[in-house]
CSV table of C-alpha atoms in Angstrom, one decimal:
chain,number,residue,atom,x,y,z
A,1,UNK,CA,0.0,-0.1,0.1
A,2,UNK,CA,1.2,3.4,-0.9
A,3,UNK,CA,0.8,6.6,1.3
A,4,UNK,CA,2.2,10.3,0.7
A,5,UNK,CA,5.3,10.5,2.8
A,6,UNK,CA,3.4,14.0,4.0
A,7,UNK,CA,0.4,11.9,4.3
A,8,UNK,CA,2.0,9.4,6.6
A,9,UNK,CA,4.4,12.3,8.8
A,10,UNK,CA,0.9,13.9,9.1
A,11,UNK,CA,-0.8,10.9,10.6
A,12,UNK,CA,2.0,10.2,12.8
A,13,UNK,CA,2.4,13.5,14.4
A,14,UNK,CA,-1.5,13.9,15.0
A,15,UNK,CA,-1.7,9.9,16.6
A,16,UNK,CA,1.6,10.0,19.0
A,17,UNK,CA,-0.2,14.3,20.2
A,18,UNK,CA,-3.4,12.3,20.7
A,19,UNK,CA,-1.9,9.0,22.7
A,20,UNK,CA,0.9,11.3,24.8
A,21,UNK,CA,-2.3,13.9,25.7
A,22,UNK,CA,-4.4,11.9,26.2
A,23,UNK,CA,-1.6,9.5,29.0
A,24,UNK,CA,-0.1,12.8,30.4
A,25,UNK,CA,-2.9,14.9,31.1
A,26,UNK,CA,-3.7,12.9,34.2
A,27,UNK,CA,-1.1,10.9,34.5
A,28,UNK,CA,-0.1,12.6,38.3
A,29,UNK,CA,-3.6,11.0,39.5
A,30,UNK,CA,-2.6,7.8,38.7
A,31,UNK,CA,1.4,7.7,39.6
A,32,UNK,CA,-0.2,9.4,42.9
A,33,UNK,CA,-3.5,8.6,44.0
A,34,UNK,CA,-4.2,4.9,42.7
A,35,UNK,CA,-0.6,3.6,42.7
A,36,UNK,CA,1.1,5.6,45.2
A,37,UNK,CA,4.0,6.3,44.3
A,38,UNK,CA,6.0,8.4,46.7
A,39,UNK,CA,7.8,12.0,45.5
A,40,UNK,CA,11.6,9.8,45.7
A,41,UNK,CA,9.7,6.6,43.9
A,42,UNK,CA,8.6,9.5,41.1
A,43,UNK,CA,11.9,10.8,40.9
A,44,UNK,CA,13.1,7.2,40.5
A,45,UNK,CA,11.1,6.4,37.6
A,46,UNK,CA,12.2,10.0,36.1
A,47,UNK,CA,16.0,8.3,36.6
A,48,UNK,CA,15.4,5.4,34.7
A,49,UNK,CA,13.6,6.6,32.0
A,50,UNK,CA,16.5,9.1,31.9
A,51,UNK,CA,19.0,6.4,31.8
A,52,UNK,CA,17.8,4.5,29.6
A,53,UNK,CA,17.7,7.0,26.8
A,54,UNK,CA,21.0,8.2,27.6
A,55,UNK,CA,23.1,4.4,27.7
A,56,UNK,CA,20.9,3.9,24.2
A,57,UNK,CA,19.8,6.6,22.2
A,58,UNK,CA,23.6,6.0,20.8
A,59,UNK,CA,22.7,2.5,20.2
A,60,UNK,CA,19.5,2.8,19.2
A,61,UNK,CA,20.1,5.4,16.9
A,62,UNK,CA,22.6,3.9,15.0
A,63,UNK,CA,19.6,1.3,13.5
A,64,UNK,CA,18.3,4.8,11.4
A,65,UNK,CA,22.2,5.4,10.7
A,66,UNK,CA,23.1,2.3,8.9
A,67,UNK,CA,20.1,0.3,8.3
A,68,UNK,CA,16.6,1.8,7.7
A,69,UNK,CA,14.8,4.9,9.3
A,70,UNK,CA,11.4,3.3,8.7
A,71,UNK,CA,12.6,0.4,10.4
A,72,UNK,CA,13.8,2.1,13.6
A,73,UNK,CA,10.7,4.4,13.6
A,74,UNK,CA,8.7,1.5,13.8
A,75,UNK,CA,10.6,-0.6,16.2
A,76,UNK,CA,10.6,2.6,19.0
A,77,UNK,CA,6.4,2.5,18.1
A,78,UNK,CA,6.1,-0.9,19.2
A,79,UNK,CA,8.5,-0.6,22.6
A,80,UNK,CA,6.5,2.9,23.3
A,81,UNK,CA,3.3,0.9,22.7
A,82,UNK,CA,4.1,-2.0,24.8
A,83,UNK,CA,5.9,0.4,28.0
A,84,UNK,CA,2.2,2.5,27.9
A,85,UNK,CA,0.0,-0.5,27.6
A,86,UNK,CA,2.2,-2.3,30.8
A,87,UNK,CA,1.0,0.8,33.2
A,88,UNK,CA,-2.5,0.4,31.5
A,89,UNK,CA,-2.9,-3.3,32.8
A,90,UNK,CA,-0.3,-2.8,36.0
A,91,UNK,CA,-4.1,-2.8,38.6
A,92,UNK,CA,-4.9,-7.0,36.4
A,93,UNK,CA,-1.4,-8.1,36.9
A,94,UNK,CA,-0.1,-6.3,40.2
A,95,UNK,CA,0.4,-9.5,42.6
A,96,UNK,CA,0.7,-12.1,39.5
A,97,UNK,CA,4.2,-11.5,40.8
A,98,UNK,CA,4.6,-12.5,44.7
A,99,UNK,CA,7.7,-10.0,44.5
A,100,UNK,CA,6.9,-7.9,41.8
A,101,UNK,CA,5.2,-4.3,43.3
A,102,UNK,CA,3.6,-1.8,41.0
A,103,UNK,CA,6.3,0.4,41.2
A,104,UNK,CA,8.4,-2.5,40.0
A,105,UNK,CA,6.4,-2.8,37.1
A,106,UNK,CA,6.6,0.9,36.3
A,107,UNK,CA,10.4,0.9,36.6
A,108,UNK,CA,10.3,-2.0,33.3
A,109,UNK,CA,7.6,0.1,31.6
A,110,UNK,CA,9.9,3.0,31.5
A,111,UNK,CA,13.0,0.9,30.3
A,112,UNK,CA,10.9,0.1,27.4
A,113,UNK,CA,9.7,3.8,27.1
A,114,UNK,CA,13.1,5.1,26.6
A,115,UNK,CA,14.9,2.6,24.8
A,116,UNK,CA,11.2,2.6,22.2
A,117,UNK,CA,11.5,7.1,22.5
A,118,UNK,CA,15.7,6.9,20.7
A,119,UNK,CA,14.6,4.8,18.5
A,120,UNK,CA,12.2,6.8,17.0
A,121,UNK,CA,13.8,10.6,18.1
A,122,UNK,CA,15.7,11.5,15.7
A,123,UNK,CA,14.5,8.9,13.2
A,124,UNK,CA,11.0,9.6,12.4
A,125,UNK,CA,12.7,13.5,11.5
A,126,UNK,CA,15.4,12.3,9.3
A,127,UNK,CA,13.1,10.0,7.3
A,128,UNK,CA,10.6,12.9,6.0
A,129,UNK,CA,13.9,14.7,4.9
A,130,UNK,CA,15.0,12.0,3.2
A,131,UNK,CA,11.7,11.5,1.3
A,132,UNK,CA,10.5,15.1,0.3
A,133,UNK,CA,13.9,16.7,0.1
A,134,UNK,CA,15.4,19.3,3.0
A,135,UNK,CA,13.7,22.7,1.1
A,136,UNK,CA,10.0,21.7,2.0
A,137,UNK,CA,10.5,20.5,5.7
A,138,UNK,CA,10.1,23.9,7.0
A,139,UNK,CA,6.1,24.3,6.0
A,140,UNK,CA,5.8,20.5,6.8
A,141,UNK,CA,6.7,20.9,10.4
A,142,UNK,CA,4.8,23.9,10.4
A,143,UNK,CA,1.5,22.3,9.4
A,144,UNK,CA,3.1,19.4,11.9
A,145,UNK,CA,2.6,21.7,14.4
A,146,UNK,CA,-0.2,22.4,13.8
A,147,UNK,CA,-1.9,19.1,13.8
A,148,UNK,CA,-0.3,17.9,17.1
A,149,UNK,CA,-1.6,21.1,19.0
A,150,UNK,CA,-5.3,20.2,17.5
A,151,UNK,CA,-4.8,16.7,18.7
A,152,UNK,CA,-3.8,17.5,22.1
A,153,UNK,CA,-6.9,19.4,22.8
A,154,UNK,CA,-8.6,16.0,21.8
A,155,UNK,CA,-6.7,14.1,24.0
A,156,UNK,CA,-6.1,16.4,26.6
A,157,UNK,CA,-10.7,15.9,26.7
A,158,UNK,CA,-10.2,12.4,26.3
A,159,UNK,CA,-7.9,12.0,29.1
A,160,UNK,CA,-10.1,13.8,31.3
A,161,UNK,CA,-13.6,11.6,30.6
A,162,UNK,CA,-11.2,7.7,30.6
A,163,UNK,CA,-9.9,9.2,34.2
A,164,UNK,CA,-13.1,9.7,35.4
A,165,UNK,CA,-13.7,6.6,34.6
A,166,UNK,CA,-10.6,4.4,35.4
A,167,UNK,CA,-7.2,6.4,36.5
A,168,UNK,CA,-5.9,3.1,34.1
A,169,UNK,CA,-7.7,4.1,30.8
A,170,UNK,CA,-5.6,7.2,29.9
A,171,UNK,CA,-2.3,4.6,29.7
A,172,UNK,CA,-4.3,2.1,28.0
A,173,UNK,CA,-5.8,3.4,25.8
A,174,UNK,CA,-2.6,5.7,24.6
A,175,UNK,CA,-0.9,2.6,24.6
A,176,UNK,CA,-3.2,1.0,21.9
A,177,UNK,CA,-2.7,4.0,19.8
A,178,UNK,CA,1.0,3.6,19.7
A,179,UNK,CA,0.6,-0.3,18.9
A,180,UNK,CA,-1.7,0.4,16.4
A,181,UNK,CA,0.1,3.1,14.8
A,182,UNK,CA,3.0,1.1,14.3
A,183,UNK,CA,1.1,-1.5,11.9
A,184,UNK,CA,-0.1,1.6,10.2
A,185,UNK,CA,3.3,2.2,9.8
A,186,UNK,CA,4.7,-0.7,8.5
A,187,UNK,CA,1.8,-1.0,5.7
A,188,UNK,CA,2.0,3.3,4.6
A,189,UNK,CA,5.7,4.1,5.8
A,190,UNK,CA,7.5,3.4,2.9
A,191,UNK,CA,11.2,4.2,2.5
A,192,UNK,CA,13.1,5.4,-0.9
A,193,UNK,CA,15.6,8.6,-0.6
A,194,UNK,CA,17.6,6.4,2.4
A,195,UNK,CA,20.9,6.0,1.2
A,196,UNK,CA,22.9,3.7,3.8
A,197,UNK,CA,26.0,3.6,5.0
A,198,UNK,CA,28.7,1.7,3.0
A,199,UNK,CA,29.7,-1.1,5.0
A,200,UNK,CA,32.9,-2.8,5.4
A,201,UNK,CA,32.8,-6.3,3.6
A,202,UNK,CA,32.2,-9.9,6.2
A,203,UNK,CA,32.1,-6.4,9.6
A,204,UNK,CA,29.4,-7.6,12.0
A,205,UNK,CA,25.9,-5.9,12.3
A,206,UNK,CA,27.7,-4.7,16.3
A,207,UNK,CA,30.8,-3.8,14.8
A,208,UNK,CA,29.2,-1.5,12.4
A,209,UNK,CA,27.0,-0.2,15.1
A,210,UNK,CA,30.0,0.5,17.2
A,211,UNK,CA,31.8,2.1,14.4
A,212,UNK,CA,28.8,4.3,13.6
A,213,UNK,CA,29.0,5.4,16.9
A,214,UNK,CA,32.8,5.7,17.2
A,215,UNK,CA,32.6,8.0,14.1
A,216,UNK,CA,29.8,10.3,16.0
A,217,UNK,CA,31.5,10.8,19.2
A,218,UNK,CA,34.5,11.5,17.7
A,219,UNK,CA,32.8,14.5,15.6
A,220,UNK,CA,31.4,15.6,18.6
A,221,UNK,CA,35.1,15.7,20.2
A,222,UNK,CA,36.2,17.5,17.9
A,223,UNK,CA,33.8,20.5,17.7
A,224,UNK,CA,33.7,22.1,20.9
A,225,UNK,CA,30.1,24.2,20.2
A,226,UNK,CA,28.9,20.4,19.5
A,227,UNK,CA,30.7,19.4,23.4
A,228,UNK,CA,29.5,22.6,24.9
A,229,UNK,CA,25.5,22.0,23.4
A,230,UNK,CA,25.9,18.1,25.0
A,231,UNK,CA,26.8,19.7,28.8
A,232,UNK,CA,24.1,21.9,28.8
A,233,UNK,CA,21.4,19.7,27.6
A,234,UNK,CA,22.9,17.6,30.4
A,235,UNK,CA,22.8,19.8,33.0
A,236,UNK,CA,19.6,22.1,32.5
A,237,UNK,CA,18.0,18.3,32.6
A,238,UNK,CA,19.7,17.9,35.9
A,239,UNK,CA,18.5,20.9,36.9
A,240,UNK,CA,15.0,20.3,35.5
A,241,UNK,CA,14.2,16.6,36.4
A,242,UNK,CA,12.8,17.3,40.1
A,243,UNK,CA,10.2,19.7,39.1
A,244,UNK,CA,9.1,17.5,36.4
A,245,UNK,CA,8.4,14.7,38.3
A,246,UNK,CA,7.1,16.5,41.5
A,247,UNK,CA,5.6,20.0,40.2
A,248,UNK,CA,2.2,17.6,39.8
A,249,UNK,CA,3.0,15.7,43.5
A,250,UNK,CA,2.8,19.3,45.0
A,251,UNK,CA,-0.1,20.4,43.2
A,252,UNK,CA,-1.9,17.9,44.8
A,253,UNK,CA,-0.7,17.0,47.7
A,254,UNK,CA,0.5,21.0,49.2
A,255,UNK,CA,-1.3,23.5,47.4
A,256,UNK,CA,-4.7,21.8,46.6
A,257,UNK,CA,-7.8,23.2,43.9
A,258,UNK,CA,-10.7,25.1,44.9
A,259,UNK,CA,-14.1,23.4,45.4
A,260,UNK,CA,-16.1,24.4,43.0
A,261,UNK,CA,-19.3,22.5,42.2
A,262,UNK,CA,-18.3,19.4,40.5
A,263,UNK,CA,-15.3,19.9,39.1
A,264,UNK,CA,-12.6,17.2,39.8
A,265,UNK,CA,-9.4,16.9,40.3
A,266,UNK,CA,-9.0,15.3,36.3
A,267,UNK,CA,-11.0,18.4,35.0
A,268,UNK,CA,-8.3,21.1,36.5
A,269,UNK,CA,-6.1,18.9,35.2
A,270,UNK,CA,-7.4,18.9,31.4
A,271,UNK,CA,-8.4,22.8,32.5
A,272,UNK,CA,-4.6,23.4,33.0
A,273,UNK,CA,-3.4,21.7,29.9
A,274,UNK,CA,-6.1,23.1,28.1
A,275,UNK,CA,-4.9,26.5,28.7
A,276,UNK,CA,-1.3,25.8,28.1
A,277,UNK,CA,-1.9,24.3,24.4
A,278,UNK,CA,-3.9,27.5,23.2
A,279,UNK,CA,-1.4,29.7,23.8
A,280,UNK,CA,1.1,27.6,22.1
A,281,UNK,CA,-1.1,27.6,19.4
A,282,UNK,CA,-1.3,32.0,19.8
A,283,UNK,CA,2.6,31.4,20.1
A,284,UNK,CA,2.3,29.0,16.5
A,285,UNK,CA,0.2,31.4,15.2
A,286,UNK,CA,1.8,34.9,15.5
A,287,UNK,CA,5.0,32.9,14.8
A,288,UNK,CA,3.7,32.1,11.2
A,289,UNK,CA,2.5,35.3,10.8
A,290,UNK,CA,5.5,36.5,11.9
A,291,UNK,CA,7.4,33.9,9.0
A,292,UNK,CA,4.9,35.3,6.6
A,293,UNK,CA,6.2,39.0,7.1
A,294,UNK,CA,9.4,38.3,6.8
A,295,UNK,CA,9.1,36.7,3.9
A,296,UNK,CA,6.9,39.6,2.4
A,297,UNK,CA,9.6,42.3,3.9
A,298,UNK,CA,12.2,40.1,1.9
A,299,UNK,CA,9.8,40.1,-0.9
A,300,UNK,CA,9.2,43.5,-1.2
A,301,UNK,CA,13.1,44.6,-0.8
A,302,UNK,CA,13.8,42.3,-4.2
A,303,UNK,CA,10.9,44.7,-6.2
A,304,UNK,CA,12.0,47.8,-5.1
A,305,UNK,CA,16.0,46.8,-5.8
A,306,UNK,CA,15.1,45.1,-8.9
A,307,UNK,CA,13.1,48.3,-9.8
A,308,UNK,CA,16.2,50.7,-9.2
A,309,UNK,CA,18.1,48.1,-11.0
A,310,UNK,CA,16.0,49.1,-13.8
A,311,UNK,CA,15.8,52.8,-13.6
A,312,UNK,CA,19.5,52.7,-13.6
A,313,UNK,CA,20.2,51.0,-16.7
A,314,UNK,CA,17.5,52.7,-18.7
A,315,UNK,CA,19.0,56.8,-17.2
A,316,UNK,CA,22.7,54.9,-18.7
A,317,UNK,CA,20.6,54.2,-22.2
A,318,UNK,CA,19.6,57.4,-21.9
A,319,UNK,CA,22.8,59.3,-21.1
A,320,UNK,CA,24.5,57.9,-24.0
């Protein structure tokens, strides 16, 4: 089955944004109120996720660079779907293994989450760049951002509704969306523009992956600006991790929500997420308007320059 690469990319962005908003809008209620995770356990969840990303980012990135962008993205979708479905079915499997608590299952799911994210990270962007060319990426990313914001709004409402039914349902539905997206990509995602790196004759797959990873590390060592970006990213992530993991717990346990009518805690989280998405949509529209204005100004300057050049030619012609 063949589908336009741009349509496939838009579908992927819409579905992942829908799934993420469905799961993460009310995830704190599930972790804190349903599973009973304390602040230390919440930090451990974040630490396991970030360590998984750190350890596997270079290794899994080699798959996209050496073998196939499409393969990397599809593997990532199924790993992410498995991670989220596992968290969604925790109430059913908790206690199946006597020495494995719900918290341990969450940590296992974070490993799948981190590894799956590294398979997708960068590979989807590289794939669409290979398929349509770099000159079209700007407009495609702008359109994809609008689709993502729309999916966010739909996912927020879906998350609030599912959370009122059962706190684990947002994760279960979000994971199923990722698994369904993996099947969709198998059927419709084509790869025609990718040129794999030439392999040494007789070299094993692991050796090829190691060589690609080491060559990338060598480039970073030789470029001080890349090393600086790496360090800034490392310290920024470390500084924000505590806030990212504990802000919802602080809001639930310490600050609380106003007691207004029948507005539940899930609804309050939905309202906060919706306002954030609306601000993001407003910022996106302002950025697009500013970009259009800049392009119009550049066009006007070119027109004025061409007219001045033509007038100069005419004056020289008449003067001669």
